[in-house]
GROMACS .gro file of C-alpha atoms in nm:
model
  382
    1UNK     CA    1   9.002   7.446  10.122
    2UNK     CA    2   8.625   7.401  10.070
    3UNK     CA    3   8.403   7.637   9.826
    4UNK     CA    4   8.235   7.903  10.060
    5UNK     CA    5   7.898   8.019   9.977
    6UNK     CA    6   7.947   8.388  10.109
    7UNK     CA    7   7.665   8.678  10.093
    8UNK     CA    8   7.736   9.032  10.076
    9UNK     CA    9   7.602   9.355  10.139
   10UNK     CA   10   7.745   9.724  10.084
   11UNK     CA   11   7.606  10.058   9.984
   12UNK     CA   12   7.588  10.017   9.559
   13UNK     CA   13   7.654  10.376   9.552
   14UNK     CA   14   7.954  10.508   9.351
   15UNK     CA   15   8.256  10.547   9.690
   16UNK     CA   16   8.533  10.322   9.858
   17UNK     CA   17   8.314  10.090  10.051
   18UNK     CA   18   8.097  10.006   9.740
   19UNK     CA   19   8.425   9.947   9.478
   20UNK     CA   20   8.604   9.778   9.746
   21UNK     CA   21   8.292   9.515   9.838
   22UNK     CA   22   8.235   9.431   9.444
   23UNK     CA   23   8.656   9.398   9.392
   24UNK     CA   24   8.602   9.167   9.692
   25UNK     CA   25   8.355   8.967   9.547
   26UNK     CA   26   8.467   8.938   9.202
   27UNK     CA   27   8.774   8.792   9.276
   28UNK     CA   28   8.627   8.543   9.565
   29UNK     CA   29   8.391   8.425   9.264
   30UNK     CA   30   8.725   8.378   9.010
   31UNK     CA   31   8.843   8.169   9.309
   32UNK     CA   32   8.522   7.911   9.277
   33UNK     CA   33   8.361   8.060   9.564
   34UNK     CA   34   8.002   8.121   9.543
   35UNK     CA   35   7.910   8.493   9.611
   36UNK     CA   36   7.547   8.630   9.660
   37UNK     CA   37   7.525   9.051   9.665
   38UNK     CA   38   7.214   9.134   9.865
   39UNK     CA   39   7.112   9.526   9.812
   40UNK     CA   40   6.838   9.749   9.665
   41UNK     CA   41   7.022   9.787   9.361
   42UNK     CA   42   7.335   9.661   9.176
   43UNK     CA   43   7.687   9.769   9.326
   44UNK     CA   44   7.822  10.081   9.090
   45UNK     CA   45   8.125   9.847   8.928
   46UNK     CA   46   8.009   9.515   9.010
   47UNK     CA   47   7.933   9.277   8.703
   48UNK     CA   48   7.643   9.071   8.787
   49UNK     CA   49   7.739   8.865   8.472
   50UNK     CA   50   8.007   8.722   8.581
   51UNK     CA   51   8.026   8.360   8.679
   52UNK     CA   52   7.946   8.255   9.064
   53UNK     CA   53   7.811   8.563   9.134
   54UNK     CA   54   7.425   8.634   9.177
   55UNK     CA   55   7.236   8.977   9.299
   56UNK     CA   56   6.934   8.980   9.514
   57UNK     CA   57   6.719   9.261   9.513
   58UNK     CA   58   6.597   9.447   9.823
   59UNK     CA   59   6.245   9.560   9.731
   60UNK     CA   60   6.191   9.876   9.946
   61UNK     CA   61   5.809   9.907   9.981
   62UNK     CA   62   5.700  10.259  10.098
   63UNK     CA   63   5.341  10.275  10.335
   64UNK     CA   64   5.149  10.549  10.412
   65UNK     CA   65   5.217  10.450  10.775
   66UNK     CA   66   5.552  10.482  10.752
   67UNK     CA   67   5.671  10.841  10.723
   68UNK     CA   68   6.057  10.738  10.565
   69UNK     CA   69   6.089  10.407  10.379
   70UNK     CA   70   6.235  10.132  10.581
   71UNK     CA   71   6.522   9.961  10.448
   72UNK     CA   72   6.653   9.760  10.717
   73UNK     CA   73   6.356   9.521  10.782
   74UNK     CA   74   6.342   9.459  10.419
   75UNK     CA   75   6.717   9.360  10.410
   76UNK     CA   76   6.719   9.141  10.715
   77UNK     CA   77   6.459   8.946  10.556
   78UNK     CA   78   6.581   8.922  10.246
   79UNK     CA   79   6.911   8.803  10.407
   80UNK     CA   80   6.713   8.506  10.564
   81UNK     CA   81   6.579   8.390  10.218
   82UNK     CA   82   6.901   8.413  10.059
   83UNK     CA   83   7.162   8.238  10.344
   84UNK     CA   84   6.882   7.957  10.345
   85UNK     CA   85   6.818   7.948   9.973
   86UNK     CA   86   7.184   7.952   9.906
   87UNK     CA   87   7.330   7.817  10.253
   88UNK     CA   88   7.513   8.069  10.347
   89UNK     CA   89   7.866   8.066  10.508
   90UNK     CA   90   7.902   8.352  10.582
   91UNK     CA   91   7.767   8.684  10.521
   92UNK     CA   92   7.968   8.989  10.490
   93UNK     CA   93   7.869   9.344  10.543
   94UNK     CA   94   7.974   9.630  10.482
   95UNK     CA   95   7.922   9.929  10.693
   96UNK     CA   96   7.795   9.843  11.095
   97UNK     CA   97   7.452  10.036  10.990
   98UNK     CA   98   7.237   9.996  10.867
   99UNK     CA   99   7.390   9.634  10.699
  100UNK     CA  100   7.521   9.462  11.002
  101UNK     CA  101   7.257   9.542  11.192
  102UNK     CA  102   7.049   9.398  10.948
  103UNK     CA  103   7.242   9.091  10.936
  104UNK     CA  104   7.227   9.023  11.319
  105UNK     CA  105   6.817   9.063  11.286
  106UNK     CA  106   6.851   8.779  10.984
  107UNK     CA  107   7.040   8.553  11.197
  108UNK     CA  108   6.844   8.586  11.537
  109UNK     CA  109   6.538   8.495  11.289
  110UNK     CA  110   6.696   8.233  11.108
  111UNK     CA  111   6.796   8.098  11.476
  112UNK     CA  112   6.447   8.130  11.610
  113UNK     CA  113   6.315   7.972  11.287
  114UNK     CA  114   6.581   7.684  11.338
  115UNK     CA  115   6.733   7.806  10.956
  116UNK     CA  116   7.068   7.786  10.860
  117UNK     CA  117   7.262   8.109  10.997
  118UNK     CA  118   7.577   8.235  10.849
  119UNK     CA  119   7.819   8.379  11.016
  120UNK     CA  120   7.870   8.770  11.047
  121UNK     CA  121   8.183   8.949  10.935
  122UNK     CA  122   8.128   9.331  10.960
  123UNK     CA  123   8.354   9.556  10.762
  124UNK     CA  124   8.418   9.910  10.889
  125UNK     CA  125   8.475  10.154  10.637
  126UNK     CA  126   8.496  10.469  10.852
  127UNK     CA  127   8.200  10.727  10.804
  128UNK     CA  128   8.016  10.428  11.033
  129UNK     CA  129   8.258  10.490  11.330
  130UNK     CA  130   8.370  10.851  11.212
  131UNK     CA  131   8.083  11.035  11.203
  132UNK     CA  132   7.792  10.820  11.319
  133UNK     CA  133   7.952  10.662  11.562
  134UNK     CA  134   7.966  11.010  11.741
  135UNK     CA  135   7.643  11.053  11.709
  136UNK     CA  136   7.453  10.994  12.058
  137UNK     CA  137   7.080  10.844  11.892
  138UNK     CA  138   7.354  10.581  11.674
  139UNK     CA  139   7.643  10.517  11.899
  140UNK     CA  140   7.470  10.232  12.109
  141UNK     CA  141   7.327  10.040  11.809
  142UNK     CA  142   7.679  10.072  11.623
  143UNK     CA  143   7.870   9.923  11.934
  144UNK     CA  144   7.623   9.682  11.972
  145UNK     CA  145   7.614   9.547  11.602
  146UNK     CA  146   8.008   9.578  11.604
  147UNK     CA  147   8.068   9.334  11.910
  148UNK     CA  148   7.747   9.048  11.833
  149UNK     CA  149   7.908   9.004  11.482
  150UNK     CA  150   8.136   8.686  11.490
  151UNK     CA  151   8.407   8.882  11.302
  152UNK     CA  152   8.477   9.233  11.228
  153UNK     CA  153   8.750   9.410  10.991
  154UNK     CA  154   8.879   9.788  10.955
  155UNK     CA  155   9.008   9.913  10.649
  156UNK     CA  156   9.320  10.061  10.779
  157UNK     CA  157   9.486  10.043  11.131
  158UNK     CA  158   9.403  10.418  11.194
  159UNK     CA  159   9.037  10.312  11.143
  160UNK     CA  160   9.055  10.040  11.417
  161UNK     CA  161   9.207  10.265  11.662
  162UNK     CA  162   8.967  10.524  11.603
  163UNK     CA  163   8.661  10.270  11.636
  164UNK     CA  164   8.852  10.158  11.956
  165UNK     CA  165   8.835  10.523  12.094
  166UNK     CA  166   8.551  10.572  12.026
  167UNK     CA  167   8.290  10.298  12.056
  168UNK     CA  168   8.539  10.178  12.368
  169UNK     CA  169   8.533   9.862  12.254
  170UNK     CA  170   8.699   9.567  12.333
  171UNK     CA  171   8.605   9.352  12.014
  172UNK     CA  172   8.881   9.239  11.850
  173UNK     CA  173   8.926   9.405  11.536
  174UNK     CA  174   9.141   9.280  11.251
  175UNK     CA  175   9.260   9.538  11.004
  176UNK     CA  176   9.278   9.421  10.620
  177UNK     CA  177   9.387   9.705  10.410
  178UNK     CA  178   9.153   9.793  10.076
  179UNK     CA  179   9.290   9.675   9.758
  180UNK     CA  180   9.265   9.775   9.377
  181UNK     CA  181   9.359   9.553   9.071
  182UNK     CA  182   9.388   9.794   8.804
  183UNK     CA  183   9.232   9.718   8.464
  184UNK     CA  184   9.466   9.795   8.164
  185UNK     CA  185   9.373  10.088   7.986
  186UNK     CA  186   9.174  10.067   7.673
  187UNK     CA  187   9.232  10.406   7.527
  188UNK     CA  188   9.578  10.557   7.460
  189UNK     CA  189   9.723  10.832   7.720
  190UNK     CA  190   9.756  11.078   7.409
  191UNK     CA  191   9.414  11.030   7.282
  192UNK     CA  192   9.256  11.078   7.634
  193UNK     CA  193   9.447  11.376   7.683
  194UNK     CA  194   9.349  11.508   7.376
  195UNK     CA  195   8.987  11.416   7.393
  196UNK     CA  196   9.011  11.636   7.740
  197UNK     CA  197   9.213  11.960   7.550
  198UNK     CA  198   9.497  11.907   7.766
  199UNK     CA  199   9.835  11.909   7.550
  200UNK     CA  200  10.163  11.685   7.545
  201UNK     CA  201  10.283  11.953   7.776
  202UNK     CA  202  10.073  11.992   8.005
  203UNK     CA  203  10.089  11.905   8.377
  204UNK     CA  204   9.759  11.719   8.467
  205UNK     CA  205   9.661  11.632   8.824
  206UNK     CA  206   9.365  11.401   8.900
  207UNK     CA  207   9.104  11.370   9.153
  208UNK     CA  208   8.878  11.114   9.242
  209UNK     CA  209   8.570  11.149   9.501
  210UNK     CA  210   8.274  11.192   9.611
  211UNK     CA  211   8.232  11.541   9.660
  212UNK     CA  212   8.156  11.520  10.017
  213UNK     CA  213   8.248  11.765  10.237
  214UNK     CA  214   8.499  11.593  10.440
  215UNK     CA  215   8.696  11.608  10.099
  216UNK     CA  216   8.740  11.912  10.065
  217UNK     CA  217   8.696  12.015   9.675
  218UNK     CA  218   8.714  12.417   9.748
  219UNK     CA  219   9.130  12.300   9.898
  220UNK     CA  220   9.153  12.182   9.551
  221UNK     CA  221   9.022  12.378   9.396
  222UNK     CA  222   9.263  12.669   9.563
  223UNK     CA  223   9.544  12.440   9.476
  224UNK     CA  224   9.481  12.495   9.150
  225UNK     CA  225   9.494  12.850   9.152
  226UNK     CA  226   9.752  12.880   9.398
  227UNK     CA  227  10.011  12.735   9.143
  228UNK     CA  228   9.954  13.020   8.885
  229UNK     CA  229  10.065  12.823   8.588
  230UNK     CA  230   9.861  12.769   8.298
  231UNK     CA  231  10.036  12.461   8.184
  232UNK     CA  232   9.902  12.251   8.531
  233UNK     CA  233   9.549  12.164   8.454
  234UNK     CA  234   9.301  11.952   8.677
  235UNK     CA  235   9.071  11.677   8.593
  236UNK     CA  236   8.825  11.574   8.856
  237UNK     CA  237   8.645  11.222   8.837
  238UNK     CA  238   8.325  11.322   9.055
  239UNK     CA  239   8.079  11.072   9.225
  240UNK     CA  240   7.849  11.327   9.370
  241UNK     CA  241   7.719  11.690   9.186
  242UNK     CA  242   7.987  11.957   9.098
  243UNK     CA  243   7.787  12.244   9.022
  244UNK     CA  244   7.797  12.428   9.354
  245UNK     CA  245   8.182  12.466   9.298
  246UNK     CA  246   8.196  12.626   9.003
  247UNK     CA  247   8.177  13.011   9.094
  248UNK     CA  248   8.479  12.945   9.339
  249UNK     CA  249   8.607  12.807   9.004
  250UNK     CA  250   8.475  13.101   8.830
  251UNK     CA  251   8.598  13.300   9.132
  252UNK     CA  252   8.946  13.175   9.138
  253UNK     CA  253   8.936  13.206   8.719
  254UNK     CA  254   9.069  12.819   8.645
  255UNK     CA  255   8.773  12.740   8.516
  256UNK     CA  256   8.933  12.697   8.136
  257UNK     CA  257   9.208  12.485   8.354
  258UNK     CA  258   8.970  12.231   8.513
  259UNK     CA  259   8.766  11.988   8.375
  260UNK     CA  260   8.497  11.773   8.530
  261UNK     CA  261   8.394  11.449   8.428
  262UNK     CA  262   8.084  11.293   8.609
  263UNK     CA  263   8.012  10.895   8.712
  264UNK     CA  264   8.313  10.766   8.508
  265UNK     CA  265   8.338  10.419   8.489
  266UNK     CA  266   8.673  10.346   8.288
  267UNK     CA  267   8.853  10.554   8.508
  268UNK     CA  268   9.156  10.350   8.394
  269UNK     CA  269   9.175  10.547   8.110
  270UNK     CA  270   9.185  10.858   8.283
  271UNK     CA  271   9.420  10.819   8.556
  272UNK     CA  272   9.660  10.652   8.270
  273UNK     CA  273   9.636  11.048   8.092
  274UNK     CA  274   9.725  11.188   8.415
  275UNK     CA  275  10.056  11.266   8.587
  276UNK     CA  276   9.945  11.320   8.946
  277UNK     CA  277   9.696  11.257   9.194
  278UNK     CA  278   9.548  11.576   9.436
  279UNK     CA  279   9.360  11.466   9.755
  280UNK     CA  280   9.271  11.738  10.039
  281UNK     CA  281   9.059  11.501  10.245
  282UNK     CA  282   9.054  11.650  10.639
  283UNK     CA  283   8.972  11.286  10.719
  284UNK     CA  284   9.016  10.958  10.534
  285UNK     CA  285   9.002  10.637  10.701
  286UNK     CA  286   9.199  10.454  10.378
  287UNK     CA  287   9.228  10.635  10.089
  288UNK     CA  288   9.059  10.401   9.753
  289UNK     CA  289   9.124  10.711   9.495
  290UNK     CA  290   9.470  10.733   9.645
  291UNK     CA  291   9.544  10.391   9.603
  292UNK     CA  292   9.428  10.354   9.235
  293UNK     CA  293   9.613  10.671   9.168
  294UNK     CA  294   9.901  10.489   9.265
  295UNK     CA  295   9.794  10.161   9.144
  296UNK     CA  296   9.864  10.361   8.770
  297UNK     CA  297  10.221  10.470   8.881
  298UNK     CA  298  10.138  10.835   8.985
  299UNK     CA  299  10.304  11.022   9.262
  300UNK     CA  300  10.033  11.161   9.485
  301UNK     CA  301  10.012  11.501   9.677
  302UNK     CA  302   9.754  11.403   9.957
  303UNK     CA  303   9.698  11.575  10.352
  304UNK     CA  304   9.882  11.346  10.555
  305UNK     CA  305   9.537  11.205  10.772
  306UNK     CA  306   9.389  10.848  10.851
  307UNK     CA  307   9.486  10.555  10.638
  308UNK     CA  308   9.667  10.797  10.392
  309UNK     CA  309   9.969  10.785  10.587
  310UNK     CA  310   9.982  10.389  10.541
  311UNK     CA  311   9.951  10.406  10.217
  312UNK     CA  312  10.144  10.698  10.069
  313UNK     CA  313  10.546  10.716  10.200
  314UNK     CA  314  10.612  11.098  10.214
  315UNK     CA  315  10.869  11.188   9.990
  316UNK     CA  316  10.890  10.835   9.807
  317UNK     CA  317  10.583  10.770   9.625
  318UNK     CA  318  10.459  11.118   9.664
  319UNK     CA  319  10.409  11.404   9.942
  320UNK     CA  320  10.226  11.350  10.245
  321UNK     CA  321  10.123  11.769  10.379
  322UNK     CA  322   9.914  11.921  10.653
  323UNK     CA  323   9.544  11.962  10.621
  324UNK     CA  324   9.482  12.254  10.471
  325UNK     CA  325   9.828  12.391  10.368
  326UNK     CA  326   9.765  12.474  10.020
  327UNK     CA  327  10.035  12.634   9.943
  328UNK     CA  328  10.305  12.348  10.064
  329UNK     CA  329  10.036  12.137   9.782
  330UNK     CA  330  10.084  12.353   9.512
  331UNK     CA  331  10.511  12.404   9.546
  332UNK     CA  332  10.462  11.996   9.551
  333UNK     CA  333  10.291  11.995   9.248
  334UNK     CA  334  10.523  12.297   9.091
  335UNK     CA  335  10.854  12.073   9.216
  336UNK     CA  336  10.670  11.771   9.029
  337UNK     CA  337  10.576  11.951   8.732
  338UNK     CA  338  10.938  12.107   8.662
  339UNK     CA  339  11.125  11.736   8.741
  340UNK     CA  340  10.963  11.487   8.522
  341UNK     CA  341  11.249  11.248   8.618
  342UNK     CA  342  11.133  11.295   9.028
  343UNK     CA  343  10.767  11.246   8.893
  344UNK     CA  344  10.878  10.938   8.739
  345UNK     CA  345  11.064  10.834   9.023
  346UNK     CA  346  10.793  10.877   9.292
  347UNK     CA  347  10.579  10.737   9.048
  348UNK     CA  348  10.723  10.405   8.990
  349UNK     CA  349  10.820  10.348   9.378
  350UNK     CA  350  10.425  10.419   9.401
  351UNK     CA  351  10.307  10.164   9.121
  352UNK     CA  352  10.561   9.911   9.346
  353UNK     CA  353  10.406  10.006   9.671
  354UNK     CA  354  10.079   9.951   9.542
  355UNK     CA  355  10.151   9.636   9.392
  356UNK     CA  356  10.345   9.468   9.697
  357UNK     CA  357  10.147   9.620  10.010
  358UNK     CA  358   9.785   9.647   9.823
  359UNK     CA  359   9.761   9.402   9.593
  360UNK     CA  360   9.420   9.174   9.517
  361UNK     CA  361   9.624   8.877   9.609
  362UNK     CA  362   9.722   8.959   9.948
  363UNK     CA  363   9.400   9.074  10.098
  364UNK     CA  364   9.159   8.861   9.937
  365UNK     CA  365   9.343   8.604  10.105
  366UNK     CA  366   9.344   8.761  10.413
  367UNK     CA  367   8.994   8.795  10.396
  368UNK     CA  368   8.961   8.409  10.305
  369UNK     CA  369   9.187   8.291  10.603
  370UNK     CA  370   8.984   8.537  10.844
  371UNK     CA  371   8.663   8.388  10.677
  372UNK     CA  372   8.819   8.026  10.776
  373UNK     CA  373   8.897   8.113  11.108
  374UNK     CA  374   8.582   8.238  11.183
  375UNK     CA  375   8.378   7.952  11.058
  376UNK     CA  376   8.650   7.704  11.316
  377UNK     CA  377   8.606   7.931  11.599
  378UNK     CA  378   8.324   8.103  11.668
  379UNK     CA  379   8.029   7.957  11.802
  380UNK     CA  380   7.752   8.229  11.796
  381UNK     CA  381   7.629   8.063  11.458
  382UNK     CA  382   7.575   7.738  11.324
   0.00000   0.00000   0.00000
């Protein structure tokens, strides 16, 4: 098949969306396609050095007339320079607001303009249809941008049914799961461990977020304590500010049994030190910590909602629980912690999951063939 010039656009911000857009896009470019990120700033783990990929900065220019800074008029324009520049194929956003709203506005102008105009494939990534879609003053703007984009995509197929529900759409919507290629560590499991005072012995979970409410750091936190054993410690990888959880820490006394680090980047490194992954997430439309947890071959103890469930196979490559049972988590992690051989187990069949169901491989090219399908068959672009 033919090189595609392909543009894309995602929040740059450390979370799923974000890792999953630049993965995305770094292995389209290794492939010979041509890929163009258009944002305000660089996505968190996306190298712009790499060949057949180029960034395009959204300026975001704030007036005095303006009480909040616009940023999608800025984007939509910047969208039309860059699919005519470049000649665009297609352009792929991520998230149905603000981006492929944004990219609708740059194709009616390019249209109007008699421009080239790339075709639109919107990704959902969940808090778009989970939380804003619900919203009243969003709802109509989402369903709208969601049905005039040639294409759109869920992330798992609880996401689509959800969007379904509620947007009551009837857009098709093709589901292509995330996907994580892990990078080998560079830094030996013992010397991590040691760098983070946790010894040979000791059992160490791992969690990886945001911090956002919907993920529920104080259940983790109360995991934690609710094993009672000195030799399980906790690392948490954090993408957002931890400091307003440390007196339930302090509270709980684990605070000499957890340890924060902030913005990681190599988290290779640090999921290779651990021995399982702890996720208390009341919703969760896939599950990207999860997976790379997995991806390392680490059982995971996760509540059993959203796009979890497709990924994690209770009782094979980990334990799927209820929201907010903490203490079926922590006998998990006790049962774990006192079997390495089950820990090993669950954590090989998890690796092999990961591998076969998630791989780079299989949905990049699910992403190409939708890409080529949507170029032969729709004709709201040209």
């Amino acid at each position: 098949m033919r090189r595609l010039a392909i543009g894309i656009t995602c929040y740059p911000s450390i979370g799923g969306s974000g890792i999953v857009a630049s993965q995305l896009g770094s292995e389209l470019a290794k492939l010979g396609h041509k890929v163009h990120f258009i944002s305000y700033e660089p996505p968190f783990r996306l190298d712009i050095a790499q060949p057949n990929i180029q960034f395009h900065q959204v300026e975001i220019n704030q007036y005095q007339l303006f009480k909040y800074p616009d940023y999608t008029l800025p984007l939509a324009v910047k969208m039309v320079e860059v699919a005519q520049r470049h000649k665009l194929d297609i352009l792929h956003v991520h998230y149905a607001v603000p981006h492929a709203t944004a990219a609708l506005l740059a194709t009616h102008i390019a249209q109007t303009e008699r421009q080239r105009t790339p075709h639109v494939v919107t990704t959902l990534h969940g808090t778009d249809i989970t939380l804003l879609g619900r919203d009243p003053n969003l709802r109509p703007i989402i369903k709208y941008s969601i049905e005039n984009s040639c294409g759109v995509t869920a992330v798992s197929e609880s996401l689509r049914k959800e969007t379904v529900q509620v947007l009551r759409t009837r857009k098709p919507i093709h589901v292509v799961h995330n996907f994580y290629r892990p990078m080998p560590p560079r830094r030996d499991r013992t010397e991590v461990r040691h760098s983070l005072r946790v010894a040979d012995r000791d059992f160490l979970l791992i969690h990886m977020s945001n911090l956002r409410p919907v993920k529920r750091v104080p259940d983790v936190l109360h995991v934690l304590a609710d094993t009672n054993d000195r030799r399980i410690k906790l690392l948490i990888l954090a993408g957002g500010p931890f400091d307003e959880y440390r007196p339930l820490a302090k509270e709980l006394g684990i605070s000499n049994r957890l340890i924060v680090r902030n913005n990681v980047v190599d988290i290779e490194n640090y999921i290779n030190a651990a021995d399982t992954g702890l996720y208390t997430s009341e919703k969760e439309s896939f599950g990207m910590g999860v997976l790379e947890t997995m991806s390392f071959g680490k059982p995971v103890i996760a509540t059993g909602v959203g796009g979890v469930s497709e990924i994690v196979q209770d009782r094979r490559t980990g334990f799927l629980v209820k929201l907010g049972d903490i203490g079926a988590m922590a006998r998990d992690i006790l049962k774990l912690a006192a079997d390495p051989e089950l820990a090993k187990r669950m954590g090989d069949a998890a690796r092999e999951r990961a591998q076969q169901e998630f791989s780079a491989e299989k949905s990049v090219c699910r992403y190409i063939e939708y890409y080529c399908s949507i170029l032969s068959s729709c004709k709201c672009r040209g």
